[in-house]
Coordinates of C-alpha atoms in Angstrom, one line a residue:
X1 CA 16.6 -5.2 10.3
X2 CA 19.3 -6.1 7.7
X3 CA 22.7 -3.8 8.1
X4 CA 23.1 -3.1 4.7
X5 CA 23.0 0.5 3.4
X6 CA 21.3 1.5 0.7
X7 CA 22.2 4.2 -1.5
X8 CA 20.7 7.3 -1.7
X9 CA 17.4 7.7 -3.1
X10 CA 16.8 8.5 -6.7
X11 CA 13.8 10.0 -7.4
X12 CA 13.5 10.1 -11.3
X13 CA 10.6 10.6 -13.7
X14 CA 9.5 7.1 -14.0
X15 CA 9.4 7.4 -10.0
X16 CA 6.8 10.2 -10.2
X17 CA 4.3 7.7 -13.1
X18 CA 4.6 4.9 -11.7
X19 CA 3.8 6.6 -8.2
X20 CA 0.5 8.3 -10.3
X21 CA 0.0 5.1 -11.4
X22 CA -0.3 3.5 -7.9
X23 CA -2.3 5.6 -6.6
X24 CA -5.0 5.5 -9.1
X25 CA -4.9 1.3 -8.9
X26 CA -5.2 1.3 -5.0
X27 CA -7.4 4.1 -4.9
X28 CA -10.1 2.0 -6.8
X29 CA -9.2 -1.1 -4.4
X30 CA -11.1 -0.1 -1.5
X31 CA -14.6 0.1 -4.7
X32 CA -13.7 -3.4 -5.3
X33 CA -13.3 -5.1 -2.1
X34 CA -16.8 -3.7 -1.1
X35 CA -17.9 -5.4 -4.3
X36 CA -16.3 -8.7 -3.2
X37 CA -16.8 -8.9 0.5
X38 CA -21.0 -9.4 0.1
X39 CA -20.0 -13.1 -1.2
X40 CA -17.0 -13.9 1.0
X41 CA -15.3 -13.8 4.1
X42 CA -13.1 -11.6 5.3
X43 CA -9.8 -13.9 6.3
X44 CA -10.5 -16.1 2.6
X45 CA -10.6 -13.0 0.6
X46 CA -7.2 -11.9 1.9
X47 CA -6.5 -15.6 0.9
X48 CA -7.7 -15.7 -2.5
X49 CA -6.4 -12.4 -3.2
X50 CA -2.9 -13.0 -2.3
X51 CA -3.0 -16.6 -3.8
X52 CA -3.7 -15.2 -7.3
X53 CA -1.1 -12.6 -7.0
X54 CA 1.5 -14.8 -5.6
X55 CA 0.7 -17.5 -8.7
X56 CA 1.2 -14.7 -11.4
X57 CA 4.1 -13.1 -9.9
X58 CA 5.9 -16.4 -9.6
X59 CA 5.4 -17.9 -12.9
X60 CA 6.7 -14.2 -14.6
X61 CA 9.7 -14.3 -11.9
X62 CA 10.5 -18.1 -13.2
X63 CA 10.0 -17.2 -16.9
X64 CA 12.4 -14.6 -16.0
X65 CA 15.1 -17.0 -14.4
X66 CA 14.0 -17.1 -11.3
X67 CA 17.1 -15.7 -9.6
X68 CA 16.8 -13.8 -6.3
X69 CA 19.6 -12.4 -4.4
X70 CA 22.2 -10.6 -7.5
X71 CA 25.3 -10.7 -4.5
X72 CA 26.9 -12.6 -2.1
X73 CA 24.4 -11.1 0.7
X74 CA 21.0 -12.4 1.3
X75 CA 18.5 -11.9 3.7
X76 CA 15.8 -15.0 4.0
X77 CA 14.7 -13.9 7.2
X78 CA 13.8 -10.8 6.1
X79 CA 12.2 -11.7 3.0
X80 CA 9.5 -14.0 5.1
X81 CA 8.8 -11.2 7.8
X82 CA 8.3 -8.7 4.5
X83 CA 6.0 -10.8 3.2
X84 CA 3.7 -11.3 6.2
X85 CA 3.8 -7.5 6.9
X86 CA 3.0 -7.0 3.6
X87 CA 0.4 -8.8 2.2
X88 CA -1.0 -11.6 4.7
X89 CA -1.1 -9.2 7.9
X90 CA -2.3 -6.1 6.3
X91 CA -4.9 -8.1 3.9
X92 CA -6.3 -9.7 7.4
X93 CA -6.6 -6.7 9.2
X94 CA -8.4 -4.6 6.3
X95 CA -10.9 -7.3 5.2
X96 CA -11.9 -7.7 9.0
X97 CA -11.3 -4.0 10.4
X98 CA -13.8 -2.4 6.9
X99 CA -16.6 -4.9 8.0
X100 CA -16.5 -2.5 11.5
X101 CA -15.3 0.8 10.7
X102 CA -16.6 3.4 7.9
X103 CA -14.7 3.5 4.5
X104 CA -13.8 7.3 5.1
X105 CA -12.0 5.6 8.7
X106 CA -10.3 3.0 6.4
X107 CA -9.1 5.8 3.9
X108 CA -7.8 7.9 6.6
X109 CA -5.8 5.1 8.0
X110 CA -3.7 4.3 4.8
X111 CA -3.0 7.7 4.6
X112 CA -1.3 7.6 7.9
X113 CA 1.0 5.3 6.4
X114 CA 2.9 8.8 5.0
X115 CA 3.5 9.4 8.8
X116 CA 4.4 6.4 10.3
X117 CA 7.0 6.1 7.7
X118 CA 9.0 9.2 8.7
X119 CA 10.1 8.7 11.6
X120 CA 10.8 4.7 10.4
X121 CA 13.2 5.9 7.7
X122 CA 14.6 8.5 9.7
X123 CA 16.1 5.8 11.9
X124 CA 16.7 3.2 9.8
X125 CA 17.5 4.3 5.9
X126 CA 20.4 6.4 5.0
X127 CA 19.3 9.6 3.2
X128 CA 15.7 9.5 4.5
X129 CA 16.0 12.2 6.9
X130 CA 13.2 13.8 8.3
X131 CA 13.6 17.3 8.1
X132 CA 10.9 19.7 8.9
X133 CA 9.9 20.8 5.9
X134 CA 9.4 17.0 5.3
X135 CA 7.6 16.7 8.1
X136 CA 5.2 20.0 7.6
X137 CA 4.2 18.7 3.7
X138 CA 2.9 15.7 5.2
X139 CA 1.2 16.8 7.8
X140 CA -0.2 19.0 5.1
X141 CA -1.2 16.2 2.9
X142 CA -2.9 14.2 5.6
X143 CA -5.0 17.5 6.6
X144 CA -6.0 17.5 2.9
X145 CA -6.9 13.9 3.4
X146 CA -9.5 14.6 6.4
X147 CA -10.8 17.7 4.9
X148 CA -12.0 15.2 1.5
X149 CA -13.2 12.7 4.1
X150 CA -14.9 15.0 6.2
X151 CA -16.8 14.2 9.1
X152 CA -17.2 10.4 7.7
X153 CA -13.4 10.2 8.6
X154 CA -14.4 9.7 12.0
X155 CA -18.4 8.8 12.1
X156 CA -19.2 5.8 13.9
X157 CA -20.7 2.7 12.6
X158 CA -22.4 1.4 16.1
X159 CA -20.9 -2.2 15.7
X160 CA -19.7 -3.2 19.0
X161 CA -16.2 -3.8 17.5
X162 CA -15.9 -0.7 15.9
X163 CA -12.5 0.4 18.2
X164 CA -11.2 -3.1 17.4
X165 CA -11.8 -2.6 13.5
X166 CA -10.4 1.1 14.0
X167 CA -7.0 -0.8 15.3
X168 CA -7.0 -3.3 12.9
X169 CA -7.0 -0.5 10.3
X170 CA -4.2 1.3 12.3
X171 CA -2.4 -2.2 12.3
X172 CA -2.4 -2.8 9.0
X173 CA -0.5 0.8 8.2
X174 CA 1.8 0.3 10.6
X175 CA 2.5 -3.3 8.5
X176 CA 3.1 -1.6 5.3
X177 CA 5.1 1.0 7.0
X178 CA 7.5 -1.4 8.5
X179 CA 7.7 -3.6 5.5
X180 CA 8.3 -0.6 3.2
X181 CA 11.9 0.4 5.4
X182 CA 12.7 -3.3 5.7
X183 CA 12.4 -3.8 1.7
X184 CA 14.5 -0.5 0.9
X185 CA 17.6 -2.0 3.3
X186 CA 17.4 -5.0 1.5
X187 CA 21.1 -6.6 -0.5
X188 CA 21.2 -6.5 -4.2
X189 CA 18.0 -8.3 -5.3
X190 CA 15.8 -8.6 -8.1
X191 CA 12.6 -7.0 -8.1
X192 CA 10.5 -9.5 -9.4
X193 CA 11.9 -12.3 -7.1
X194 CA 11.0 -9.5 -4.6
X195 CA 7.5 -9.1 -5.4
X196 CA 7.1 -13.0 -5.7
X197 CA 9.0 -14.2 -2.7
X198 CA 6.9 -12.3 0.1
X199 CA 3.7 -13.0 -1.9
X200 CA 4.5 -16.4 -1.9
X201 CA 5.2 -16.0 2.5
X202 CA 1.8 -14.4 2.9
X203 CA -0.3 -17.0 1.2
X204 CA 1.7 -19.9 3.1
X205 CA 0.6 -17.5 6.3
X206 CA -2.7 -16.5 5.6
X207 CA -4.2 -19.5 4.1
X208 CA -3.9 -21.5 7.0
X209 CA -5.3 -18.9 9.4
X210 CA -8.2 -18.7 7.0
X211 CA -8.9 -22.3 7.3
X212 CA -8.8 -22.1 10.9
X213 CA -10.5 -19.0 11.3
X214 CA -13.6 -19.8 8.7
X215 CA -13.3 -23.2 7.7
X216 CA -12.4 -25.1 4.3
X217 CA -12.1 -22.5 1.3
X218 CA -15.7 -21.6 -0.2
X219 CA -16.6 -21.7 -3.8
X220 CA -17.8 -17.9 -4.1
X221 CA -19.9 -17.6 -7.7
X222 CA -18.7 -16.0 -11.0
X223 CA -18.8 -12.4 -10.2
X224 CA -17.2 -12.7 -6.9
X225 CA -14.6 -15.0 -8.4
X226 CA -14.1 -12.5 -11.1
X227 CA -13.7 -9.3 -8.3
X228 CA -11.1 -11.9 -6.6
X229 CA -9.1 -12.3 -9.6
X230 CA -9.5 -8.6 -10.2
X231 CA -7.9 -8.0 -7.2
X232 CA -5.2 -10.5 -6.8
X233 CA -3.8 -9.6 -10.7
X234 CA -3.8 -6.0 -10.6
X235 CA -3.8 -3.7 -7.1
X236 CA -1.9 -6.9 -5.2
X237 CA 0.6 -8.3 -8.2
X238 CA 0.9 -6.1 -10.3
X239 CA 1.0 -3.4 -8.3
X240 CA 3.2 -5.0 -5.3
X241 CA 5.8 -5.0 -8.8
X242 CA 6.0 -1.6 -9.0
X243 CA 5.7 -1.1 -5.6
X244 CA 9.0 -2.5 -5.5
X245 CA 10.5 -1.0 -7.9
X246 CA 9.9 2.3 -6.4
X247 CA 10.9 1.5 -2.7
X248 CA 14.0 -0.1 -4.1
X249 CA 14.7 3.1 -6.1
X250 CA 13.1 6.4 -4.9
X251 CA 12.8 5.5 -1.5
X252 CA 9.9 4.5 1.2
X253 CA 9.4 8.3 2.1
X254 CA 8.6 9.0 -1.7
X255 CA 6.8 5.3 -1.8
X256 CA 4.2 7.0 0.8
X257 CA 3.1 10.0 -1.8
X258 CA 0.5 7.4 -3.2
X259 CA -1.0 7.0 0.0
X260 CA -2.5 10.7 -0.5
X261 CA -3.7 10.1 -3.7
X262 CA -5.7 6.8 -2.6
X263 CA -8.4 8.8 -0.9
X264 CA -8.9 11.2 -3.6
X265 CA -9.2 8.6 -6.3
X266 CA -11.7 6.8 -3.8
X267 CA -13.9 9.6 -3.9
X268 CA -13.5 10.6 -7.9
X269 CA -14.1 7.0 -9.0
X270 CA -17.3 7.0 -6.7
X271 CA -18.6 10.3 -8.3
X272 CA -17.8 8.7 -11.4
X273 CA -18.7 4.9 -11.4
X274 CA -21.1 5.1 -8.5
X275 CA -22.6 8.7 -8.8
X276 CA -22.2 9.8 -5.2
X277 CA -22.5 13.2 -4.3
X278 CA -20.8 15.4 -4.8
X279 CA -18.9 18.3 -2.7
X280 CA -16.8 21.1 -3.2
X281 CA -14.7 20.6 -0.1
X282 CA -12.8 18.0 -3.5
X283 CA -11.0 21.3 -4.4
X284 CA -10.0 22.1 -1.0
X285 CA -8.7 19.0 -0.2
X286 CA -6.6 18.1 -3.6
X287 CA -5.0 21.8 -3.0
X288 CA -3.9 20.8 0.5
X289 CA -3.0 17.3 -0.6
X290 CA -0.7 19.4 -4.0
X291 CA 0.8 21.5 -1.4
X292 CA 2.0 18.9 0.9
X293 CA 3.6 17.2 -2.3
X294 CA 5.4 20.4 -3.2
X295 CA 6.5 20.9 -0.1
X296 CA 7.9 17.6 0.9
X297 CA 9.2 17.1 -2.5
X298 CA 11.0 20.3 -2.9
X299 CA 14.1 18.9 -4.5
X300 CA 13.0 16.1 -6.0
X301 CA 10.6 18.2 -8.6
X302 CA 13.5 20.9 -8.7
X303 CA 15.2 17.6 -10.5
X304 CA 12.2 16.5 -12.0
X305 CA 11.7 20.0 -13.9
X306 CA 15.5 20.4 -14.4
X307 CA 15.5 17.1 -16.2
X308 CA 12.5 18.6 -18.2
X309 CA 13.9 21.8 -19.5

């Protein structure tokens, strides 16, 4: 990973919307990917999706000036391997792993991401350390996350590949906790160029894998097209931008706080949109995913409500 050291993150109010923000997006991700995968494959909607977002994002970064790297240091290397890890491998995994596993599996495996990224940023990013009150709110958190789930967390779908759709799940968190820590150590950058750039590696990656894997790109129909779109221009460009913006600011550690929300907008914009059942376990769970927040985030909303008074 790059040498460079980061300073110390800076968790401010903006940190804690656009974090909100996030979670809500991605949490209604998961709704739209079911809604898309009945007219597509699995390796071309990861290619669409990321295609899309890496077209927008580039033509706002050129608009912008299309400047990268705001120092002497750069970090090319880096920059490709970020954007595998965070879009093409990830993508991949996801579209073929939720074709095997449950959703409430899927759901549980992104919030693992909150874990695997301790002990990452302990290692590897200056003023990430992980202390054990840090350590308790999460675990916290991702108890709050299997008690919303429930026993669906962990049900079995009888396909023969379920325990290879259950790793490919697994996979795909451990991409975006690797690419998170290697985005934060990054050199003075800009954070559009940032978004672009690896969106911009994973569709160079996973397009050709997609034509190997499932042949020349099909033509999926209106409403699929439209869910494609959907997807590439909001939860993947839009927001991989703020995405960014918080990593590169607040930290991957805080970054990881909208990987608890994601199940529990999952389940309130199925009540909602899809009228699913449902239970009162909800309250349980959002108190035990609260908790964890306060806890791990201690002094950043000591700041937050300092600021505020």
């Amino acid at each position: 990973m790059q040498s460079a050291s980061p300073a110390a993150p800076d968790i401010t109010p903006s940190s804690w919307a656009m974090v909100a923000l996030l979670g809500l997006v991605w949490g209604a991700t998961f709704l739209i990917i079911e809604l898309a995968l009945p007219g597509i494959t699995p390796a071309w909607l990861a290619g669409y999706r990321i295609g899309f977002a890496a077209l927008l994002t580039t033509l706002v970064w050129q608009i912008m000036g299309g400047r990268l790297f705001h120092g002497p240091k750069s970090a090319w290397p880096q920059i490709l391997v970020i954007g595998v890890f965070n879009t093409a491998l990830p993508f991949l995994l996801l579209s073929w792993g939720q074709l095997r596993v449950t959703s409430g599996f899927a759901g549980v495996s992104m919030a693992a991401i909150a874990l695997m990224v301790l002990p990452l940023a302990h290692l590897f990013v200056p003023g990430e350390r992980m202390t054990p009150r840090r350590v308790i709110g999460f675990v916290v958190g991702f108890c709050g996350v299997l008690v919303l789930i429930g026993p669906a967390a962990f049900a079995s779908t009888g396909d023969p590949l379920e325990p290879f759709g259950r790793l490919a799940c697994l996979g795909a968190a451990a991409c975006y906790s690797t690419a998170s820590v290697m985005m934060r150590r990054l050199p003075a950058i800009d954070p559009i160029g940032l978004a672009a750039v690896p969106l911009l590696a994973g569709s160079a990656a996973i397009i050709p894998v997609a034509w190997t894997l499932e042949g020349p790109p099909p033509l999926p129909g209106g409403e699929i097209l439209f869910w494609l779109a959907l997807l590439g221009l909001v939860p993947t460009a839009g927001a991989n931008l703020l995405r960014v913006l918080v990593i590169r600011s607040a930290g991957p550690v805080f970054m990881t706080l909208t990987n608890y929300q994601v199940p529990v907008w999952s389940v309130i914009l199925g009540i909602v949109i899809l009228g699913e059942p449902y239970h009162p376990s909800l309250f349980v769970a959002l108190a035990l995913i609260l908790s964890g927040v306060f806890v791990s985030q201690w002094g950043a909303l000591m700041r937050l409500f300092g600021r505020a008074s």
